[in-house]
Coordinates of C-alpha atoms and ligand atoms in Angstrom, one line a residue:
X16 CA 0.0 0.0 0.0
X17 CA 1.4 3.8 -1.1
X18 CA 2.1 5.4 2.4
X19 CA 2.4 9.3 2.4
X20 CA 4.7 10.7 5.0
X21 CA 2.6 12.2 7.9
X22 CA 5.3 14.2 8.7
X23 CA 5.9 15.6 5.1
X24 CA 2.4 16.4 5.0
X25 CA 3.1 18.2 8.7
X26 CA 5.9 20.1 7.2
X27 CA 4.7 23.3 7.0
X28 CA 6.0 26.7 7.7
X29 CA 4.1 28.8 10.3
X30 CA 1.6 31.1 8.6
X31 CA 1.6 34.9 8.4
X32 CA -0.5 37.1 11.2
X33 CA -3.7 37.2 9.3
X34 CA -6.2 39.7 10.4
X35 CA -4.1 40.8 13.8
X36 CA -4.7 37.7 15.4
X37 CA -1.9 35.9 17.2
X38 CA -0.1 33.4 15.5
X39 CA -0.3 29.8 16.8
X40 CA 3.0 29.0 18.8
X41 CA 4.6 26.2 17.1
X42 CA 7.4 24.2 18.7
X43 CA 9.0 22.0 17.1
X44 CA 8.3 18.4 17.5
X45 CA 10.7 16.0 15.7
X46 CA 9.7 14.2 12.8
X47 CA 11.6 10.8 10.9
X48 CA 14.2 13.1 10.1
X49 CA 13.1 16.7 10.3
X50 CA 11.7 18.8 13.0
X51 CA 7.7 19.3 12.2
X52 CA 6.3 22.5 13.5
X53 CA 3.4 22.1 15.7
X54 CA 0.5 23.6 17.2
X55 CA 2.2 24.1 21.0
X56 CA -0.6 23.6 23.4
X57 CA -4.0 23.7 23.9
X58 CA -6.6 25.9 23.6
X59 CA -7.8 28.0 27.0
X60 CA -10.9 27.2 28.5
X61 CA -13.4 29.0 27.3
X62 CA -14.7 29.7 31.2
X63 CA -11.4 31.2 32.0
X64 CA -10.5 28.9 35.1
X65 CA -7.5 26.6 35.3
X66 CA -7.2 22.9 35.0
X67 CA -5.5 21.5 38.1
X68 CA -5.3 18.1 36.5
X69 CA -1.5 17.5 35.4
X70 CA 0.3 20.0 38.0
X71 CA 2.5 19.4 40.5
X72 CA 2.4 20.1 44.0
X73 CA 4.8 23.8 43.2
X74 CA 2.6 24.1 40.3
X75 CA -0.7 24.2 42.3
X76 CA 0.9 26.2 44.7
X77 CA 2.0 28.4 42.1
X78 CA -0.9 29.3 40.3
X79 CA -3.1 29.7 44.5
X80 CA -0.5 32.2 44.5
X81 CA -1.4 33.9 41.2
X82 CA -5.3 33.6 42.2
X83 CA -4.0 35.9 45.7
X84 CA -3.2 33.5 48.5
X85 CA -0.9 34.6 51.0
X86 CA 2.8 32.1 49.9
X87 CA 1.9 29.8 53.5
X88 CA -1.7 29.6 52.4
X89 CA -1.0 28.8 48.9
X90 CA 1.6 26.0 49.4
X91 CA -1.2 24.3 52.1
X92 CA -4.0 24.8 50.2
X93 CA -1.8 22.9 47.2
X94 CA -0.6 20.4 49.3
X95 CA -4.7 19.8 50.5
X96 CA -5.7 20.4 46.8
X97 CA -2.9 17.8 45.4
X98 CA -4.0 14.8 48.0
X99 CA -7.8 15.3 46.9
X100 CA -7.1 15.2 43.1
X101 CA -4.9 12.3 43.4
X102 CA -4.9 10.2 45.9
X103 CA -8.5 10.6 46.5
X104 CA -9.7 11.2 42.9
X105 CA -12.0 13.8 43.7
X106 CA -13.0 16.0 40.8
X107 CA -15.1 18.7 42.9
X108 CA -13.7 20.9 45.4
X109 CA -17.1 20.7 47.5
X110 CA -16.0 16.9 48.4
X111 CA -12.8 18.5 49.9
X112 CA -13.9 17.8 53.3
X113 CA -10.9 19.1 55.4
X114 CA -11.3 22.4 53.6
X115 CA -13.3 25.5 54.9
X116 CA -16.8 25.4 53.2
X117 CA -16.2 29.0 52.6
X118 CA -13.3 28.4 50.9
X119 CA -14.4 25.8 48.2
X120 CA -16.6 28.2 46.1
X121 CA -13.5 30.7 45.8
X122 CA -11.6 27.4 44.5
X123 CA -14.8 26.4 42.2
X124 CA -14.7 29.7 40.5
X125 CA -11.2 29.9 39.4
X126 CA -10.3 26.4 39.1
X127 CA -11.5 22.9 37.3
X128 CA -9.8 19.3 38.0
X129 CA -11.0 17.8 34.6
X130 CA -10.6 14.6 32.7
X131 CA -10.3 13.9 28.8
X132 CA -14.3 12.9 27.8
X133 CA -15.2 9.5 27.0
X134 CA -15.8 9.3 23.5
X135 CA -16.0 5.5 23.5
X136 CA -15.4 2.9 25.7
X137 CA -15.2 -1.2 24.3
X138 CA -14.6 -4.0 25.8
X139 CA -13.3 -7.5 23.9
X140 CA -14.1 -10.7 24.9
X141 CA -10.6 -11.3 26.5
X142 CA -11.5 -8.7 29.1
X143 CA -9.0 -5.8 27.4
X144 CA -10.8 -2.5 27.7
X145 CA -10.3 0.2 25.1
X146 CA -11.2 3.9 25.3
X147 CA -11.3 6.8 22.5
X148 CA -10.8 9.6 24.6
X149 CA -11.3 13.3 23.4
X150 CA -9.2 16.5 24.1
X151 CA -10.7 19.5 25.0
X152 CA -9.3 21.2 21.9
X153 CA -11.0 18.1 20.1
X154 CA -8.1 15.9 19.1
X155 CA -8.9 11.9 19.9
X156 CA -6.4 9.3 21.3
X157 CA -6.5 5.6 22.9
X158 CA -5.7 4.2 26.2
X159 CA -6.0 0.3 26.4
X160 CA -6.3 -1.8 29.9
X161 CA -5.1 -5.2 30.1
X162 CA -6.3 -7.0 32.9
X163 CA -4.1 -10.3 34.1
X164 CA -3.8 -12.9 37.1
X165 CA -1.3 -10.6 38.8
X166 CA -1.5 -7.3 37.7
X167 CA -3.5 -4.7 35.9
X168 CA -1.1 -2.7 33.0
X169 CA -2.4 0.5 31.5
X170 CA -1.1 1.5 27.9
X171 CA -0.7 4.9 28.2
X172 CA -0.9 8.0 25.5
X173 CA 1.6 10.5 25.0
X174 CA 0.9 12.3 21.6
X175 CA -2.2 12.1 19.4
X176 CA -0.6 10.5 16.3
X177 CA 2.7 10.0 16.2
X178 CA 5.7 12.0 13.7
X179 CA 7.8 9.2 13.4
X180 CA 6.6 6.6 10.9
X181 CA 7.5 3.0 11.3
X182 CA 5.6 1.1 8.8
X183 CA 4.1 -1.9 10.6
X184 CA 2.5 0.7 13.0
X185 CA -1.1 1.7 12.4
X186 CA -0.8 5.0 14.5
X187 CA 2.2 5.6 12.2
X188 CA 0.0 6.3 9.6
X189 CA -2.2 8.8 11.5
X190 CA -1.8 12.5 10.2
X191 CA -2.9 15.0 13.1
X192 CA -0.3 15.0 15.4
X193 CA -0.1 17.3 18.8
X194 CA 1.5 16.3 22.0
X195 CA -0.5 15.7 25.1
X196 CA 0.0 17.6 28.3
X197 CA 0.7 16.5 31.2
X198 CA -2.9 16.5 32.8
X199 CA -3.9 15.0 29.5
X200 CA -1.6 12.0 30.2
X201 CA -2.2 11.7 34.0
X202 CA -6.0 12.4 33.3
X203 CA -5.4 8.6 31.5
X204 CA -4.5 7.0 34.2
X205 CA -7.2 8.9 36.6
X206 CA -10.1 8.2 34.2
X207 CA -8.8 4.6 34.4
X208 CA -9.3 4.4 38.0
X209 CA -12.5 6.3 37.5
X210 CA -13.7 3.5 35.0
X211 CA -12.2 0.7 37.9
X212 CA -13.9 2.0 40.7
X213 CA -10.0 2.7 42.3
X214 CA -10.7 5.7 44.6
X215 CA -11.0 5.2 48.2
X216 CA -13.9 5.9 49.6
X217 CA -13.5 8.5 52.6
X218 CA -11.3 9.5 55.3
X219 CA -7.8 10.5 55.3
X220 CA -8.2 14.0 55.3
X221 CA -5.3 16.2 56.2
X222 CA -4.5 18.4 59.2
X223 CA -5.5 21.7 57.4
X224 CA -6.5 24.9 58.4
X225 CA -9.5 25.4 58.6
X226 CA -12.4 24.6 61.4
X227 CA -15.2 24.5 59.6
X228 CA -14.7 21.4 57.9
X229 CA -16.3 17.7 58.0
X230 CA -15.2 15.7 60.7
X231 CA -14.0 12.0 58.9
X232 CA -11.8 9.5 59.4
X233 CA -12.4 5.5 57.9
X234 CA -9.7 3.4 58.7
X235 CA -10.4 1.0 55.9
X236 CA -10.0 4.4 53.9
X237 CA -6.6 5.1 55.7
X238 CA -4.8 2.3 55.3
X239 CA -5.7 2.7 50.7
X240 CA -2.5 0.8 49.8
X241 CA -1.4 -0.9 46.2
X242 CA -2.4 -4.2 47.8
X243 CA -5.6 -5.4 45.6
X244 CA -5.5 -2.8 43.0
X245 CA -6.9 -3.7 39.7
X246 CA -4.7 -0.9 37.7
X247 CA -0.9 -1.8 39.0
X248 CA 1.0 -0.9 36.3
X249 CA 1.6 1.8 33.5
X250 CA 3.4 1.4 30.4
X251 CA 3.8 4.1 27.9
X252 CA 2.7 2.5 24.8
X253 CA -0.1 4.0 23.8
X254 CA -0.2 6.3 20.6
X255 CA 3.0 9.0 20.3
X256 CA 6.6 9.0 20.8
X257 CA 7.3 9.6 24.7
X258 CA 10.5 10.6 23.9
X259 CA 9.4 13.2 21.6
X260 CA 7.1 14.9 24.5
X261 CA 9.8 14.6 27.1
X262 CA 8.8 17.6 29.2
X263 CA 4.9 16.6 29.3
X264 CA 5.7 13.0 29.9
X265 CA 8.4 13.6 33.0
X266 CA 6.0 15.9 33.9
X267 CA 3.1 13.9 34.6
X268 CA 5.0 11.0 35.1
X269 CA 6.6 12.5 38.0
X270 CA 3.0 13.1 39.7
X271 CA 1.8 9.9 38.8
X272 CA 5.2 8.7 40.8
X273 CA 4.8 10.8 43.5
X274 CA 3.6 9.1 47.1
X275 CA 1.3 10.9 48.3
X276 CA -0.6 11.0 44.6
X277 CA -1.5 7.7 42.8
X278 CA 1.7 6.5 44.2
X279 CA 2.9 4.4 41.5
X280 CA 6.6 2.8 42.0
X281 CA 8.8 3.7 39.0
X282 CA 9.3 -0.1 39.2
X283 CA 5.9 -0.4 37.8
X284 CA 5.9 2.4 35.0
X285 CA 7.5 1.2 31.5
X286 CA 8.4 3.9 29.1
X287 CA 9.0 2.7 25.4
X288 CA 11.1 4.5 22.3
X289 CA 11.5 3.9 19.1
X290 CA 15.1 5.3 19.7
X291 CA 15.7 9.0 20.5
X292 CA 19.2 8.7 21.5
X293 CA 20.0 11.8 22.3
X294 CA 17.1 11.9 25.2
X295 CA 17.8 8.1 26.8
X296 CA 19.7 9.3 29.2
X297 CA 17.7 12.7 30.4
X298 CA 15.0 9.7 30.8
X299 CA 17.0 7.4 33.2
X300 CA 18.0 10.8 34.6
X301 CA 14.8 12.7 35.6
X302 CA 12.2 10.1 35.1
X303 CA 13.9 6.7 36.1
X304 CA 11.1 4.1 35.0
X305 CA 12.3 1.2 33.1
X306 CA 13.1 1.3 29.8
X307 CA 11.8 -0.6 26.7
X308 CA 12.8 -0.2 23.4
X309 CA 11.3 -0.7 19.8
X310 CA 14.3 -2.7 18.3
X311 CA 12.5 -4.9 16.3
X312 CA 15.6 -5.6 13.4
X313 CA 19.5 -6.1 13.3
X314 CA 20.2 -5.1 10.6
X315 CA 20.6 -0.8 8.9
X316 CA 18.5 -2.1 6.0
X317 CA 15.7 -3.7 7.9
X318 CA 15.5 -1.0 10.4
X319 CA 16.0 1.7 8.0
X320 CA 12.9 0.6 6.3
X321 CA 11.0 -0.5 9.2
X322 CA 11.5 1.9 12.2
X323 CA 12.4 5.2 10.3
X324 CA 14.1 7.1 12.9
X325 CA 17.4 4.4 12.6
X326 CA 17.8 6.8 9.3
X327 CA 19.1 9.6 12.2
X328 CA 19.9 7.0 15.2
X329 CA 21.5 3.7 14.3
X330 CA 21.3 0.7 16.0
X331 CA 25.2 0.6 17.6
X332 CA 24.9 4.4 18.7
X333 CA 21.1 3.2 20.1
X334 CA 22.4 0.1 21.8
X335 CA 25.4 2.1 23.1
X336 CA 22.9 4.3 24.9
X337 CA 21.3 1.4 26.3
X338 CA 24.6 0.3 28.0
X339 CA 24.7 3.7 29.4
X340 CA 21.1 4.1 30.7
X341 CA 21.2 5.0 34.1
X342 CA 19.5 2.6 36.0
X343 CA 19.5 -0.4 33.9
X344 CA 20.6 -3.9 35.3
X345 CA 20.2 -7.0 36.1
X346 CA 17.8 -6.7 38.3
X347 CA 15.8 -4.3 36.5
X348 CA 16.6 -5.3 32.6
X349 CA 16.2 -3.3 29.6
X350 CA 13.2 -4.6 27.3
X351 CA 14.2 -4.8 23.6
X352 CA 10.6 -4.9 21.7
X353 CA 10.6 -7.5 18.3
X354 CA 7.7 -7.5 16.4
X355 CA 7.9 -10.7 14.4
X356 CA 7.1 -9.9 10.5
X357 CA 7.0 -12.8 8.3
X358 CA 10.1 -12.6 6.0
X359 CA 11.3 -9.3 7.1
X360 CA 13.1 -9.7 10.3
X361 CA 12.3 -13.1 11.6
X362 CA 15.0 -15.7 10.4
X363 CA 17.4 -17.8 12.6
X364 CA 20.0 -15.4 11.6
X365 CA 18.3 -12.3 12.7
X366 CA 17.5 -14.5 16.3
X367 CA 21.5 -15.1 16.2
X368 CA 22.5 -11.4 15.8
X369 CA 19.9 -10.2 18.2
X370 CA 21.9 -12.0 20.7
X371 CA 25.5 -11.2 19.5
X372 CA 24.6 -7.6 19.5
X373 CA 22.9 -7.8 23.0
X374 CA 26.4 -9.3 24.4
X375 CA 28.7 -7.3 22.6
X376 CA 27.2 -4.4 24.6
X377 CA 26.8 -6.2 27.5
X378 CA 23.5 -5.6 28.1
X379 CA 21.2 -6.6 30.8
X380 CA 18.4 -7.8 28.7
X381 CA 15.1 -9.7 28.1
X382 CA 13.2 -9.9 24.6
X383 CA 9.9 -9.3 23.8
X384 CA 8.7 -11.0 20.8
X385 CA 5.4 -9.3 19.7
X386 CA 3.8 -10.6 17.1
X387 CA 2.6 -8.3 14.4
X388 CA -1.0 -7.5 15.2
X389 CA -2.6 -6.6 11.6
X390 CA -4.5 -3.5 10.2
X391 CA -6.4 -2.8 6.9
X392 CA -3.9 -1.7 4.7
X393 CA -0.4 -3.3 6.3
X394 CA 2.7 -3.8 4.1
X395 CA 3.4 -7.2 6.6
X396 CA 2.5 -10.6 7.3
X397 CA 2.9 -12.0 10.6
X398 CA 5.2 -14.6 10.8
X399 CA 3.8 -18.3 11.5
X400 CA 3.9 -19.7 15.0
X401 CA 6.6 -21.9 14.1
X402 CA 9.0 -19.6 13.4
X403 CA 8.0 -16.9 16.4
X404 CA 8.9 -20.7 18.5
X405 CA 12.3 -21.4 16.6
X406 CA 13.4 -17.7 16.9
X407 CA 12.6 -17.5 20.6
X408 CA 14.6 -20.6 21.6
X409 CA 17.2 -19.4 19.6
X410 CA 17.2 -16.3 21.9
X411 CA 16.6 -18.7 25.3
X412 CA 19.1 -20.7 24.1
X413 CA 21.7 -18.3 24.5
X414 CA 20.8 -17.1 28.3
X415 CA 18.6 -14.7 27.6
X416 CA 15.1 -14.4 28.2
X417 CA 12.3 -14.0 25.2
X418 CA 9.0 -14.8 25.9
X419 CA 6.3 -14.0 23.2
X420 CA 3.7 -11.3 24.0
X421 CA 0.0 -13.4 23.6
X422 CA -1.6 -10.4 21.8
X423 CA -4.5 -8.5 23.7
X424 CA -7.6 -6.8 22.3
X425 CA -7.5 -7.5 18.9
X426 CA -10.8 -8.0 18.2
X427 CA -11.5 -4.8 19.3
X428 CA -8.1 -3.0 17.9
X429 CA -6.6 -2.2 20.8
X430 CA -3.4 -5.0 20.4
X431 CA -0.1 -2.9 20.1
X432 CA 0.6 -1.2 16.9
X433 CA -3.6 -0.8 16.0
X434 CA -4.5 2.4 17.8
X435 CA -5.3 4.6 15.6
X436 CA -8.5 7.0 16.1
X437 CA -12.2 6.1 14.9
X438 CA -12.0 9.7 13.7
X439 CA -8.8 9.1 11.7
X440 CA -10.5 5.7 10.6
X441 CA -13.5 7.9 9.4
X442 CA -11.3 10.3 7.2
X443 CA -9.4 7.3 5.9
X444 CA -12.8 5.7 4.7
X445 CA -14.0 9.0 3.1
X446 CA -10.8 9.5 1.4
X447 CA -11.3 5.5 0.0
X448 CA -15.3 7.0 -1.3
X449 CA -14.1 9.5 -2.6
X450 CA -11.3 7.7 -4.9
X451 CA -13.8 5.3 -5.7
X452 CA -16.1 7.7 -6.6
X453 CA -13.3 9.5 -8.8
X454 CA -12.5 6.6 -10.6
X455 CA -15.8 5.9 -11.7
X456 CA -16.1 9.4 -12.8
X457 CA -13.3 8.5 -15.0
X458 CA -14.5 5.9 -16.1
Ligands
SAH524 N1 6.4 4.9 20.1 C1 6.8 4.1 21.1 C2 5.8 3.5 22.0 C3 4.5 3.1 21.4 S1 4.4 1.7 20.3 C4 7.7 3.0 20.5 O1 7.6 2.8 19.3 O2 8.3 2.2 21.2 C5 4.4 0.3 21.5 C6 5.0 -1.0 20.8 O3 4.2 -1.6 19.9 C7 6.3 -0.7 20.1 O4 7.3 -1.7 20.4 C8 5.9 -0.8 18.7 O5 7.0 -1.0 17.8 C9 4.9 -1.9 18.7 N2 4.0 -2.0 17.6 C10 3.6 -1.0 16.8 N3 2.8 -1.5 15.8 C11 2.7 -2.8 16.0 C12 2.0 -3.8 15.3 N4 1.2 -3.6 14.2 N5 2.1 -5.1 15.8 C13 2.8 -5.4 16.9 N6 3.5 -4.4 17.6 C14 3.5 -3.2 17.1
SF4_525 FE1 5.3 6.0 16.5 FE2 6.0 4.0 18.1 FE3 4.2 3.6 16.1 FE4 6.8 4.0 15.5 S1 5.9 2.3 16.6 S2 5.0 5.1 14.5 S3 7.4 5.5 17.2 S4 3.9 4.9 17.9

């Protein structure tokens, strides 16, 4: 199938001042080879108030300030404000209990604690939930749950779309592209524990400072812990880049890390690239979850045609920034992603250079055979069971560990590599009409 370049298409200069309006900021958001100018960040709320949802503890204490508490009352009103939104879940500030009810209308008027709306939410039969979620600026993105035995993983966002264009990748081929903010990502992972029923259900309010509050204390609510929780882990998988959205992904990473918010360990949070060298290490750095990445061929050719960005990163300067990630080792092991295309990348020799490359850099590694989950329109075949089984021996055989991913949700296109919005989908289908229809017209 012809495959235009989304981020050719993107390519665009920023347009003159028409009329005296302001010109949309652009920044720059990296592209398969070229940086593509886009819109910065989303449109203001039409109301005027604030979205807490996304800021950190400084940044809610920050913008009290702005609104014209005193610096003491600011930073404990954020610290109050902070527990609510995310530990609690609460998305009104009348529900604040151990804040003054005089207080909570002056926090109603100026500021909101939203959520991306629920566009659609589907369920498939292997119990892998999939939502089309919708920006307030109107742009639609994915998140996936995958329920198992032992844990709960939520495939998290980070762009809608993606500029980078690896060509077994359905959101690859997805045109609008704008990064998500940080309240857009966490706002995943809150609307997720909405959707579980994951919010305790009272007590634990704060020592605060006011005295006209609700008197409440639950000690089931209290003693709220990870034990039992359906949602355990997160893995940043969903449509985008991370890597390309650095700032907004630390950003709400960081609160979605942070103990006394949703309190997930960075032991439990898996961020995955494609390969943006030059940022691997600022992600060990100043995020310090583990590390996957989208290997997925050993040789320049393959992965110059495959995964586009190898064009501008290779694999030896990638895998050399592996062996330096900070963080990695044996205990916590660096995931290299292989998604098993029939003919392409999956022979005994590739298996055999996947592990001479992982030992020449001496890395601490597992494998993670995926295999290719299909879309309308793919230029690949996924490879037979047989050979997915002969490749991952090869890979045991040799001491390191590569178990193949069972694929989730693909009856209702949620399986790795299929996000791509209904919206998108819709264009796509009009476009097909109206070739049809010009075809015909030529007869
Ligand atoms: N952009 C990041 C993270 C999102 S993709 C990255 O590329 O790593 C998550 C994983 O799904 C990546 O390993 C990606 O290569 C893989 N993937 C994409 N399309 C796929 C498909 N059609 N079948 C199987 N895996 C796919
Ligand atoms: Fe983007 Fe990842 Fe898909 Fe590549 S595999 S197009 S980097 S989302």
């Amino acid at each position: 199938m012809p495959r235009g370049c989304a981020a050719s298409r993107l390519r665009k200069p920023a347009g003159p001042c028409i009329g005296g309006a302001m010109p949309t900021p652009l920044m720059p958001i990296p592209g398969h080879i070229d940086p593509v100018p886009l819109p910065r960040e989303v449109t203001p709320r039409e109301d005027g108030r604030v979205d807490l949802i996304g800021l950190s503890r400084a940044a809610i204490t920050e913008v009290f300030a702005a609104a014209g508490l005193d610096p003491r009352a600011a930073k404990l009103r954020a610290k109050q404000v902070f527990h609510w939104i995310y530990h609690r879940g609460v998305i009104e500030f009348d529900a604040m209990t151990d804040i003054a009810k005089t207080m909570r209308p002056w926090l109603t008027e100026r500021f909101v604690i939203g959520r991306p709306a629920i566009v659609e939410a589907q369920a498939s039969t292997d119990g892998t939930r999939k939502w089309l979620l919708r920006t307030a600026d109107n742009h639609d993105f994915e998140m996936v749950f995958i329920p198992d035995a032992d844990r709960g993983t939520l495939c998290v966002s980070s762009q809608v779309g993606c500029t980078l264009n690896c060509r077994f990748c359905h959101t690859g081929t997805m045109r609008l592209v704008r990064n998500l903010t940080p309240g857009e990502i966490v706002g995943q992972v809150m609307l997720a524990r909405d959707a579980l029923g994951e919010w305790p259900k009272a007590g634990g309010t704060m020592a605060g400072l006011d005295d006209d509050v609700e008197d409440e204390t639950d000690d089931a609510a209290q003693a709220y812990s990870a034990d039992g929780r359906l949602l355990t882990n997160i893995v940043m998988m969903g449509m985008g880049e991370p890597l390309y959205n650095f700032d907004n992904v630390r950003d709400a990473l960081k609160v979605v890390m942070d103990g006394d918010g949703l309190a997930l360990s960075k032991r439990r949070i898996t961020l995955s690239t494609s390969g943006v060298v030059p940022l691997m290490a600022r992600a060990g750095d100043e995020i310090g979850v583990n590390l996957a990445v989208s290997l997925h061929a050993v040789s320049k050719d393959v992965r110059d045609e495959i995964v586009p960005i190898n064009r501008k990163f290779g694999i030896e300067e990638l895998l050399e920034a592996c062996a330096a990630y900070p963080g990695a080792s044996n205990a916590r092991r660096i995931t290299f992603e292989y998604v098993m295309l029939k003919d392409k990348n999956d022979s005994d020799a590739d298996a055999r250079e996947l592990v001479r490359l992982l030992k020449h850099y001496k890395l601490p590694a597992k494998v993670n055979l995926i295999p290719f989950n299909p879309w309308p329109g793919a230029p690949y075949e996924c490879s037979t069971p047989e050979r997915i089984r002969r490749f991952s021996d090869i890979v045991f055989e040799a001491g390191i560990s590569a178990p193949v991913r069972t694929p989730r949700g693909r009856d209702i296109d949620a399986a790795c590599g299929q996000l791509k919005t209904a919206a998108e989908r819709k264009s796509r289908a009009e476009l097909d009409r109206l070739a049809e229809e010009k075809q015909a017209a030529l007869g």
